[in-house]
mmCIF file of C-alpha atoms and ligand atoms in Angstrom:
data_model
loop_
_atom_site.group_PDB
_atom_site.id
_atom_site.type_symbol
_atom_site.label_atom_id
_atom_site.label_comp_id
_atom_site.label_asym_id
_atom_site.label_seq_id
_atom_site.Cartn_x
_atom_site.Cartn_y
_atom_site.Cartn_z
ATOM 1 C CA UNK W 241 142.754 98.038 72.095
ATOM 2 C CA UNK W 242 143.990 94.486 71.597
ATOM 3 C CA UNK W 243 147.376 95.251 73.106
ATOM 4 C CA UNK W 244 145.721 96.832 76.147
ATOM 5 C CA UNK W 245 143.648 93.672 76.606
ATOM 6 C CA UNK W 246 146.780 91.561 76.364
ATOM 7 C CA UNK W 247 148.623 93.659 78.905
ATOM 8 C CA UNK W 248 145.676 93.411 81.318
ATOM 9 C CA UNK W 249 145.390 89.657 80.787
ATOM 10 C CA UNK W 250 149.141 89.351 81.212
ATOM 11 C CA UNK W 251 149.027 91.296 84.489
ATOM 12 C CA UNK W 252 146.285 88.959 85.724
ATOM 13 C CA UNK W 253 148.360 85.882 84.845
ATOM 14 C CA UNK W 254 151.427 87.349 86.500
ATOM 15 C CA UNK W 255 149.353 88.029 89.641
ATOM 16 C CA UNK W 256 148.062 84.447 89.575
ATOM 17 C CA UNK W 257 151.538 82.977 89.213
ATOM 18 C CA UNK W 258 152.738 85.224 92.009
ATOM 19 C CA UNK W 259 149.894 84.005 94.180
ATOM 20 C CA UNK W 260 150.751 80.370 93.611
ATOM 21 C CA UNK W 261 154.325 80.993 94.606
ATOM 22 C CA UNK W 262 153.624 82.919 97.789
ATOM 23 C CA UNK W 263 151.450 81.716 100.685
ATOM 24 C CA UNK W 264 150.653 85.226 102.101
ATOM 25 C CA UNK W 265 149.290 86.301 98.747
ATOM 26 C CA UNK W 266 147.269 83.131 98.611
ATOM 27 C CA UNK W 267 145.761 83.902 101.993
ATOM 28 C CA UNK W 268 144.862 87.384 100.780
ATOM 29 C CA UNK W 269 143.175 85.826 97.767
ATOM 30 C CA UNK W 270 141.110 83.496 99.934
ATOM 31 C CA UNK W 271 140.142 86.386 102.198
ATOM 32 C CA UNK W 272 138.811 88.237 99.173
ATOM 33 C CA UNK W 273 141.575 90.836 99.019
ATOM 34 C CA UNK W 274 142.908 89.584 95.700
ATOM 35 C CA UNK W 275 144.628 91.708 93.084
ATOM 36 C CA UNK W 276 141.855 90.557 90.736
ATOM 37 C CA UNK W 277 139.356 92.852 92.419
ATOM 38 C CA UNK W 278 140.596 96.131 91.002
ATOM 39 C CA UNK W 279 140.809 94.468 87.605
ATOM 40 C CA UNK W 280 137.089 93.607 87.774
ATOM 41 C CA UNK W 281 136.042 97.060 88.960
ATOM 42 C CA UNK W 282 137.899 98.857 86.192
ATOM 43 C CA UNK W 283 136.452 96.517 83.558
ATOM 44 C CA UNK W 284 132.795 97.375 84.288
ATOM 45 C CA UNK W 285 132.283 100.108 81.723
ATOM 46 C CA UNK W 286 129.020 100.892 79.960
ATOM 47 C CA UNK W 287 129.937 100.670 76.267
ATOM 48 C CA UNK W 288 127.631 98.327 74.346
ATOM 49 C CA UNK W 289 128.843 97.832 70.784
ATOM 50 C CA UNK W 290 126.437 98.551 67.919
ATOM 51 C CA UNK W 291 124.586 95.491 66.551
ATOM 52 C CA UNK W 292 125.759 96.236 63.017
ATOM 53 C CA UNK W 293 129.399 96.065 64.169
ATOM 54 C CA UNK W 294 129.141 92.392 65.179
ATOM 55 C CA UNK W 295 131.646 90.060 63.464
ATOM 56 C CA UNK W 296 130.429 88.914 60.081
ATOM 57 C CA UNK W 297 129.737 85.293 61.041
ATOM 58 C CA UNK W 298 127.278 86.242 63.808
ATOM 59 C CA UNK W 299 126.036 89.595 62.448
ATOM 60 C CA UNK W 300 122.857 88.232 60.881
ATOM 61 C CA UNK W 301 121.844 86.630 64.181
ATOM 62 C CA UNK W 302 122.730 89.700 66.253
ATOM 63 C CA UNK W 303 120.729 91.929 63.869
ATOM 64 C CA UNK W 304 117.717 89.602 63.963
ATOM 65 C CA UNK W 305 117.859 89.570 67.769
ATOM 66 C CA UNK W 306 118.048 93.369 67.832
ATOM 67 C CA UNK W 307 115.116 93.644 65.414
ATOM 68 C CA UNK W 308 113.026 91.232 67.496
ATOM 69 C CA UNK W 309 113.545 93.373 70.605
ATOM 70 C CA UNK W 310 112.847 96.641 68.742
ATOM 71 C CA UNK W 311 109.865 95.430 66.719
ATOM 72 C CA UNK W 312 108.575 92.205 68.229
ATOM 73 C CA UNK W 313 105.230 92.729 66.505
ATOM 74 C CA UNK W 314 106.905 92.201 63.121
ATOM 75 C CA UNK W 315 109.878 89.919 63.783
ATOM 76 C CA UNK W 316 108.346 87.450 66.265
ATOM 77 C CA UNK W 317 104.647 88.125 65.842
ATOM 78 C CA UNK W 318 103.554 84.486 66.091
ATOM 79 C CA UNK W 319 104.765 84.422 69.716
ATOM 80 C CA UNK W 320 103.185 87.699 70.868
ATOM 81 C CA UNK W 321 99.685 88.015 72.329
ATOM 82 C CA UNK W 322 99.433 91.779 72.933
ATOM 83 C CA UNK W 323 100.438 95.111 71.377
ATOM 84 C CA UNK W 324 103.806 95.504 73.090
ATOM 85 C CA UNK W 325 107.377 95.304 71.872
ATOM 86 C CA UNK W 326 110.285 94.381 74.145
ATOM 87 C CA UNK W 327 111.768 97.856 73.683
ATOM 88 C CA UNK W 328 108.692 99.466 75.290
ATOM 89 C CA UNK W 329 110.201 98.461 78.656
ATOM 90 C CA UNK W 330 113.806 97.719 77.570
ATOM 91 C CA UNK W 331 114.249 101.026 75.686
ATOM 92 C CA UNK W 332 116.308 100.871 72.513
ATOM 93 C CA UNK W 333 116.409 97.056 72.795
ATOM 94 C CA UNK W 334 117.987 97.350 76.244
ATOM 95 C CA UNK W 335 121.054 99.175 74.889
ATOM 96 C CA UNK W 336 120.592 102.096 77.275
ATOM 97 C CA UNK W 337 121.524 102.654 80.878
ATOM 98 C CA UNK W 338 118.384 104.516 81.898
ATOM 99 C CA UNK W 339 115.894 101.754 81.278
ATOM 100 C CA UNK W 340 115.533 98.071 82.151
ATOM 101 C CA UNK W 341 118.976 97.664 80.615
ATOM 102 C CA UNK W 342 120.071 94.394 79.037
ATOM 103 C CA UNK W 343 123.728 95.394 78.624
ATOM 104 C CA UNK W 344 125.657 92.704 80.498
ATOM 105 C CA UNK W 345 122.859 90.156 80.954
ATOM 106 C CA UNK W 346 125.003 87.544 79.227
ATOM 107 C CA UNK W 347 127.539 87.948 82.052
ATOM 108 C CA UNK W 348 124.880 87.586 84.785
ATOM 109 C CA UNK W 349 123.238 84.255 83.904
ATOM 110 C CA UNK W 350 122.634 81.494 84.943
ATOM 111 C CA UNK W 351 121.113 83.208 87.961
ATOM 112 C CA UNK W 352 118.989 82.109 90.899
ATOM 113 C CA UNK W 353 115.330 83.060 90.532
ATOM 114 C CA UNK W 354 112.889 83.063 93.424
ATOM 115 C CA UNK W 355 110.005 82.424 91.042
ATOM 116 C CA UNK W 356 111.489 79.007 90.200
ATOM 117 C CA UNK W 357 113.510 78.361 93.362
ATOM 118 C CA UNK W 358 116.338 77.280 91.060
ATOM 119 C CA UNK W 359 118.955 78.629 88.688
ATOM 120 C CA UNK W 360 117.632 79.960 85.380
ATOM 121 C CA UNK W 361 119.432 80.620 82.130
ATOM 122 C CA UNK W 362 118.751 83.400 79.653
ATOM 123 C CA UNK W 363 116.587 81.228 77.402
ATOM 124 C CA UNK W 364 114.213 80.445 80.255
ATOM 125 C CA UNK W 365 114.274 84.076 81.438
ATOM 126 C CA UNK W 366 113.388 85.276 77.944
ATOM 127 C CA UNK W 367 110.548 82.731 77.647
ATOM 128 C CA UNK W 368 109.145 84.308 80.812
ATOM 129 C CA UNK W 369 109.002 87.765 79.219
ATOM 130 C CA UNK W 370 107.305 86.301 76.110
ATOM 131 C CA UNK W 371 104.663 84.477 78.184
ATOM 132 C CA UNK W 372 104.016 87.259 80.673
ATOM 133 C CA UNK W 373 105.157 90.714 79.501
ATOM 134 C CA UNK W 374 104.139 89.938 75.902
ATOM 135 C CA UNK W 375 101.145 87.770 76.948
ATOM 136 C CA UNK W 376 102.356 85.287 74.333
ATOM 137 C CA UNK W 377 103.917 81.875 73.858
ATOM 138 C CA UNK W 378 107.294 80.243 74.410
ATOM 139 C CA UNK W 379 109.736 80.055 71.495
ATOM 140 C CA UNK W 380 111.427 76.831 70.390
ATOM 141 C CA UNK W 381 114.734 77.155 72.310
ATOM 142 C CA UNK W 382 116.816 75.909 69.387
ATOM 143 C CA UNK W 383 114.893 77.921 66.790
ATOM 144 C CA UNK W 384 116.225 80.968 64.900
ATOM 145 C CA UNK W 385 114.380 83.557 66.979
ATOM 146 C CA UNK W 386 115.658 82.435 70.375
ATOM 147 C CA UNK W 387 119.166 81.777 69.068
ATOM 148 C CA UNK W 388 119.250 85.261 67.532
ATOM 149 C CA UNK W 389 118.113 86.871 70.806
ATOM 150 C CA UNK W 390 120.918 85.029 72.631
ATOM 151 C CA UNK W 391 123.482 86.192 70.066
ATOM 152 C CA UNK W 392 122.249 89.757 70.533
ATOM 153 C CA UNK W 393 122.484 89.632 74.377
ATOM 154 C CA UNK W 394 125.998 88.237 74.153
ATOM 155 C CA UNK W 395 127.154 90.848 71.684
ATOM 156 C CA UNK W 396 125.866 93.817 73.706
ATOM 157 C CA UNK W 397 127.471 92.284 76.833
ATOM 158 C CA UNK W 398 130.883 92.251 75.134
ATOM 159 C CA UNK W 399 133.825 92.903 77.447
ATOM 160 C CA UNK W 400 131.891 92.697 80.718
ATOM 161 C CA UNK W 401 133.434 90.158 83.116
ATOM 162 C CA UNK W 402 131.364 87.085 83.985
ATOM 163 C CA UNK W 403 129.452 87.664 87.245
ATOM 164 C CA UNK W 404 130.824 91.162 87.749
ATOM 165 C CA UNK W 405 128.638 93.608 89.672
ATOM 166 C CA UNK W 406 126.924 95.507 86.898
ATOM 167 C CA UNK W 407 125.348 98.551 88.535
ATOM 168 C CA UNK W 408 122.905 99.485 85.778
ATOM 169 C CA UNK W 409 121.150 96.079 85.672
ATOM 170 C CA UNK W 410 117.806 95.563 87.435
ATOM 171 C CA UNK W 411 115.348 98.144 88.726
ATOM 172 C CA UNK W 412 116.274 100.223 91.763
ATOM 173 C CA UNK W 413 113.200 99.665 93.924
ATOM 174 C CA UNK W 414 111.677 102.641 95.783
ATOM 175 C CA UNK W 415 111.995 102.931 99.541
ATOM 176 C CA UNK W 416 109.109 104.760 101.136
ATOM 177 C CA UNK W 417 106.568 104.512 103.923
ATOM 178 C CA UNK W 418 103.940 106.161 101.704
ATOM 179 C CA UNK W 419 100.607 104.327 101.532
ATOM 180 C CA UNK W 420 99.638 104.244 97.819
ATOM 181 C CA UNK W 421 96.381 106.079 97.074
ATOM 182 C CA UNK W 422 94.317 104.964 94.069
ATOM 183 C CA UNK W 423 92.225 108.141 93.802
ATOM 184 C CA UNK W 424 95.356 110.314 93.697
ATOM 185 C CA UNK W 425 96.853 107.823 91.251
ATOM 186 C CA UNK W 426 93.946 108.330 88.911
ATOM 187 C CA UNK W 427 94.432 112.118 89.001
ATOM 188 C CA UNK W 428 98.128 111.726 88.189
ATOM 189 C CA UNK W 429 97.289 109.336 85.371
ATOM 190 C CA UNK W 430 94.819 111.848 83.873
ATOM 191 C CA UNK W 431 97.157 114.815 84.260
ATOM 192 C CA UNK W 432 100.497 113.245 83.319
ATOM 193 C CA UNK W 433 100.257 109.859 81.610
ATOM 194 C CA UNK W 434 97.089 109.997 79.532
ATOM 195 C CA UNK W 435 98.459 112.443 76.972
ATOM 196 C CA UNK W 436 100.785 109.722 75.680
ATOM 197 C CA UNK W 437 99.252 106.445 76.919
ATOM 198 C CA UNK W 438 95.665 107.488 76.030
ATOM 199 C CA UNK W 439 92.759 108.678 78.205
ATOM 200 C CA UNK W 440 91.804 105.095 79.066
ATOM 201 C CA UNK W 441 95.357 103.666 79.271
ATOM 202 C CA UNK W 442 94.885 101.656 76.070
ATOM 203 C CA UNK W 443 97.806 103.234 74.219
ATOM 204 C CA UNK W 444 98.145 105.739 71.347
ATOM 205 C CA UNK W 445 100.424 106.209 68.350
ATOM 206 C CA UNK W 446 102.972 107.688 70.753
ATOM 207 C CA UNK W 447 103.000 105.206 73.634
ATOM 208 C CA UNK W 448 101.943 101.601 74.347
ATOM 209 C CA UNK W 449 98.976 100.445 76.486
ATOM 210 C CA UNK W 450 99.352 100.305 80.271
ATOM 211 C CA UNK W 451 96.376 97.995 80.794
ATOM 212 C CA UNK W 452 93.557 96.351 78.832
ATOM 213 C CA UNK W 453 93.768 93.542 76.246
ATOM 214 C CA UNK W 454 96.833 95.017 74.490
ATOM 215 C CA UNK W 455 98.995 95.182 77.614
ATOM 216 C CA UNK W 456 101.145 92.806 79.715
ATOM 217 C CA UNK W 457 99.308 90.147 81.730
ATOM 218 C CA UNK W 458 98.881 89.772 85.481
ATOM 219 C CA UNK W 459 101.839 87.335 85.690
ATOM 220 C CA UNK W 460 104.313 89.925 84.314
ATOM 221 C CA UNK W 461 107.063 91.583 86.340
ATOM 222 C CA UNK W 462 105.604 94.994 85.493
ATOM 223 C CA UNK W 463 102.296 93.988 87.097
ATOM 224 C CA UNK W 464 104.036 94.012 90.487
ATOM 225 C CA UNK W 465 103.718 97.292 92.365
ATOM 226 C CA UNK W 466 107.434 97.426 93.210
ATOM 227 C CA UNK W 467 108.431 97.201 89.532
ATOM 228 C CA UNK W 468 105.729 99.472 88.074
ATOM 229 C CA UNK W 469 106.381 102.189 90.661
ATOM 230 C CA UNK W 470 110.174 102.048 90.278
ATOM 231 C CA UNK W 471 110.002 102.036 86.460
ATOM 232 C CA UNK W 472 107.607 105.013 86.505
ATOM 233 C CA UNK W 473 109.620 107.007 89.034
ATOM 234 C CA UNK W 474 112.934 106.474 87.212
ATOM 235 C CA UNK W 475 111.863 106.558 83.551
ATOM 236 C CA UNK W 476 108.392 108.134 83.048
ATOM 237 C CA UNK W 477 107.317 110.392 81.384
ATOM 238 C CA UNK W 478 109.787 109.127 78.814
ATOM 239 C CA UNK W 479 112.935 111.287 78.589
ATOM 240 C CA UNK W 480 111.637 113.565 81.351
ATOM 241 C CA UNK W 481 110.887 111.645 84.563
ATOM 242 C CA UNK W 482 109.226 114.042 87.007
ATOM 243 C CA UNK W 483 107.146 112.061 89.497
ATOM 244 C CA UNK W 484 107.993 111.973 93.202
ATOM 245 C CA UNK W 485 108.266 108.572 94.887
ATOM 246 C CA UNK W 486 104.804 109.029 96.435
ATOM 247 C CA UNK W 487 103.250 110.021 93.092
ATOM 248 C CA UNK W 488 104.862 107.029 91.368
ATOM 249 C CA UNK W 489 103.406 104.701 94.032
ATOM 250 C CA UNK W 490 99.948 106.285 93.650
ATOM 251 C CA UNK W 491 99.857 105.971 89.867
ATOM 252 C CA UNK W 492 101.262 102.425 90.099
ATOM 253 C CA UNK W 493 98.520 101.209 92.428
ATOM 254 C CA UNK W 494 95.916 102.771 90.158
ATOM 255 C CA UNK W 495 97.389 101.296 86.941
ATOM 256 C CA UNK W 496 97.981 97.803 88.324
ATOM 257 C CA UNK W 497 94.367 97.691 89.578
ATOM 258 C CA UNK W 498 92.962 98.099 86.058
ATOM 259 C CA UNK W 499 91.823 95.069 84.017
ATOM 260 C CA UNK W 500 94.453 93.220 81.962
ATOM 261 C CA UNK W 501 94.905 89.741 80.453
ATOM 262 C CA UNK W 502 95.219 86.846 82.878
ATOM 263 C CA UNK W 503 98.432 84.786 82.835
ATOM 264 C CA UNK W 504 97.674 81.295 81.600
ATOM 265 C CA UNK W 505 100.587 79.017 82.490
ATOM 266 C CA UNK W 506 99.286 76.332 80.103
ATOM 267 C CA UNK W 507 100.259 78.324 76.973
HETATM 268 C C1 HEC U 39 105.881 95.366 80.151
HETATM 269 C C2 HEC U 39 107.298 95.533 80.283
HETATM 270 C C3 HEC U 39 108.226 94.491 79.675
HETATM 271 C C4 HEC U 39 108.257 93.999 78.393
HETATM 272 C C5 HEC U 39 107.329 94.359 77.256
HETATM 273 C C6 HEC U 39 109.350 93.071 78.328
HETATM 274 N N1 HEC U 39 109.983 93.003 79.529
HETATM 275 FE FE1 HEC U 39 111.684 91.957 79.946
HETATM 276 N N2 HEC U 39 111.564 92.585 81.880
HETATM 277 C C7 HEC U 39 110.592 93.396 82.414
HETATM 278 C C8 HEC U 39 110.759 93.485 83.857
HETATM 279 C C9 HEC U 39 109.880 94.304 84.807
HETATM 280 C C10 HEC U 39 111.887 92.696 84.178
HETATM 281 C C11 HEC U 39 112.467 92.385 85.555
HETATM 282 C C12 HEC U 39 113.146 93.503 86.239
HETATM 283 C C13 HEC U 39 113.542 93.125 87.654
HETATM 284 O O1 HEC U 39 113.083 92.090 88.175
HETATM 285 O O2 HEC U 39 114.337 93.879 88.230
HETATM 286 C C14 HEC U 39 112.376 92.161 82.907
HETATM 287 C C15 HEC U 39 113.510 91.357 82.782
HETATM 288 C C16 HEC U 39 113.994 90.861 81.589
HETATM 289 C C17 HEC U 39 115.237 90.138 81.469
HETATM 290 C C18 HEC U 39 116.219 89.845 82.607
HETATM 291 C C19 HEC U 39 117.066 91.051 82.891
HETATM 292 C C20 HEC U 39 117.965 90.919 84.091
HETATM 293 O O3 HEC U 39 118.656 91.917 84.410
HETATM 294 O O4 HEC U 39 118.002 89.870 84.740
HETATM 295 C C21 HEC U 39 115.381 89.812 80.142
HETATM 296 C C22 HEC U 39 116.532 89.067 79.520
HETATM 297 C C23 HEC U 39 114.219 90.337 79.454
HETATM 298 N N3 HEC U 39 113.405 90.972 80.364
HETATM 299 C C24 HEC U 39 113.974 90.198 78.094
HETATM 300 C C25 HEC U 39 112.817 90.642 77.455
HETATM 301 C C26 HEC U 39 112.498 90.368 76.077
HETATM 302 C C27 HEC U 39 113.377 89.608 75.101
HETATM 303 C C28 HEC U 39 111.285 90.939 75.825
HETATM 304 C C29 HEC U 39 110.469 90.882 74.573
HETATM 305 C C30 HEC U 39 110.189 89.544 74.074
HETATM 306 C C31 HEC U 39 110.860 91.592 77.055
HETATM 307 N N4 HEC U 39 111.800 91.364 78.024
HETATM 308 C C32 HEC U 39 109.706 92.331 77.196
HETATM 309 C C33 HEC U 39 109.613 94.056 81.712
HETATM 310 C C34 HEC U 39 109.311 93.839 80.379
HETATM 311 C C1 HEC U 40 105.792 111.854 76.660
HETATM 312 C C2 HEC U 40 104.990 110.661 76.513
HETATM 313 C C3 HEC U 40 104.840 109.780 77.745
HETATM 314 C C4 HEC U 40 104.306 110.121 78.968
HETATM 315 C C5 HEC U 40 103.726 111.464 79.401
HETATM 316 C C6 HEC U 40 104.328 108.893 79.760
HETATM 317 N N1 HEC U 40 104.867 107.868 79.044
HETATM 318 FE FE1 HEC U 40 105.082 105.927 79.651
HETATM 319 N N2 HEC U 40 105.931 105.461 77.863
HETATM 320 C C7 HEC U 40 106.105 106.344 76.808
HETATM 321 C C8 HEC U 40 106.724 105.638 75.707
HETATM 322 C C9 HEC U 40 107.063 106.245 74.348
HETATM 323 C C10 HEC U 40 106.928 104.319 76.137
HETATM 324 C C11 HEC U 40 107.578 103.197 75.337
HETATM 325 C C12 HEC U 40 109.060 103.472 75.239
HETATM 326 C C13 HEC U 40 109.735 102.935 74.007
HETATM 327 O O1 HEC U 40 109.171 102.088 73.310
HETATM 328 O O2 HEC U 40 110.850 103.396 73.746
HETATM 329 C C14 HEC U 40 106.391 104.242 77.491
HETATM 330 C C15 HEC U 40 106.393 103.073 78.269
HETATM 331 C C16 HEC U 40 105.787 102.957 79.515
HETATM 332 C C17 HEC U 40 105.681 101.737 80.266
HETATM 333 C C18 HEC U 40 106.166 100.352 79.841
HETATM 334 C C19 HEC U 40 105.378 99.814 78.656
HETATM 335 C C20 HEC U 40 103.913 99.600 78.930
HETATM 336 O O3 HEC U 40 103.113 100.020 78.097
HETATM 337 O O4 HEC U 40 103.573 99.012 79.966
HETATM 338 C C21 HEC U 40 105.051 102.045 81.447
HETATM 339 C C22 HEC U 40 104.698 101.087 82.572
HETATM 340 C C23 HEC U 40 104.778 103.468 81.426
HETATM 341 N N3 HEC U 40 105.249 103.985 80.245
HETATM 342 C C24 HEC U 40 104.155 104.155 82.447
HETATM 343 C C25 HEC U 40 103.863 105.521 82.398
HETATM 344 C C26 HEC U 40 103.184 106.229 83.472
HETATM 345 C C27 HEC U 40 102.640 105.593 84.731
HETATM 346 C C28 HEC U 40 103.100 107.529 83.077
HETATM 347 C C29 HEC U 40 102.539 108.704 83.853
HETATM 348 C C30 HEC U 40 103.238 108.983 85.089
HETATM 349 C C31 HEC U 40 103.753 107.642 81.779
HETATM 350 N N4 HEC U 40 104.193 106.400 81.403
HETATM 351 C C32 HEC U 40 103.874 108.811 81.059
HETATM 352 C C33 HEC U 40 105.756 107.665 76.764
HETATM 353 C C34 HEC U 40 105.195 108.372 77.805
#
């Protein structure tokens, strides 16, 4: 493994030296046709290492970060204001492909965010999910919890090149001319979702609440139609997504119209 990495790094260096020596190659590099491109493409492989395999000096932090994402109610309860855990939306603490994956986030930030009209780092991004998705409070940035979450993101992003195109990150939004229908959405909720999420959407032993006091607030990403519908179409019912695009839009407009906590930016 190590020798492969060295050979690859060596090839990159050789290409760079070659470039410096030859003007045509330099022009190709400036035009974007650099030999580095194929190197980047081949390096984007989905293979997050296990948290328990982190090097000894950071393992405790990586494990705490993993535990916070899996069981936020226990490991960061003082910062949470609802009944959710991060892994309810970022399945298996974001270590999967078919979810709101977090594998590679450490290679993607700082990133421009429309919400702030500025670049945002992972600490700020994570505070947003605590305040909105978890209807809770910000964490001290230099405290153990936030530092552990950062260590965890970095570990599961191991090997992914900085600012590579990582195809499994972000939600693939739905494209459709369908006009969402609340009444149909309610029927779909009753027939498909309620058996896990509860007849009134307030959650059960099996699945978390979709609205009501225990759910995400109206400032959360999931409160937006485009995110709720895409998440539902791609990932719900869990392990067996079956809804058409139109059905996902219908159930999303119904669910996001139900009462939920209000986002209070003063918290
Ligand atoms: C109710 C669902 C939900 C919960 C719970 C939730 N998130 Fe998120 N999270 C989202 C959505 C939706 C996005 C944005 C997806 C998009 O814009 O494409 C997101 C984005 C993120 C991102 C940025 C990912 C990227 O690719 O840029 C991070 C990091 C993150 N969440 C961390 C957390 C952490 C840590 C927790 C727990 C403290 C948490 N989230 C809880 C729904 C949730
Ligand atoms: C087989 C049970 C099951 C069914 C049916 C199901 N879900 Fe889920 N859903 C889950 C589980 C379990 C989670 C949390 C995943 C985790 O923690 O790993 C979840 C999470 C969610 C979330 C993110 C967390 C939250 O509470 O906001 C949304 C949104 C969601 N489901 C929407 C739906 C919708 C809409 C339907 C109906 C189309 C549906 N689900 C049907 C089991 C189910």
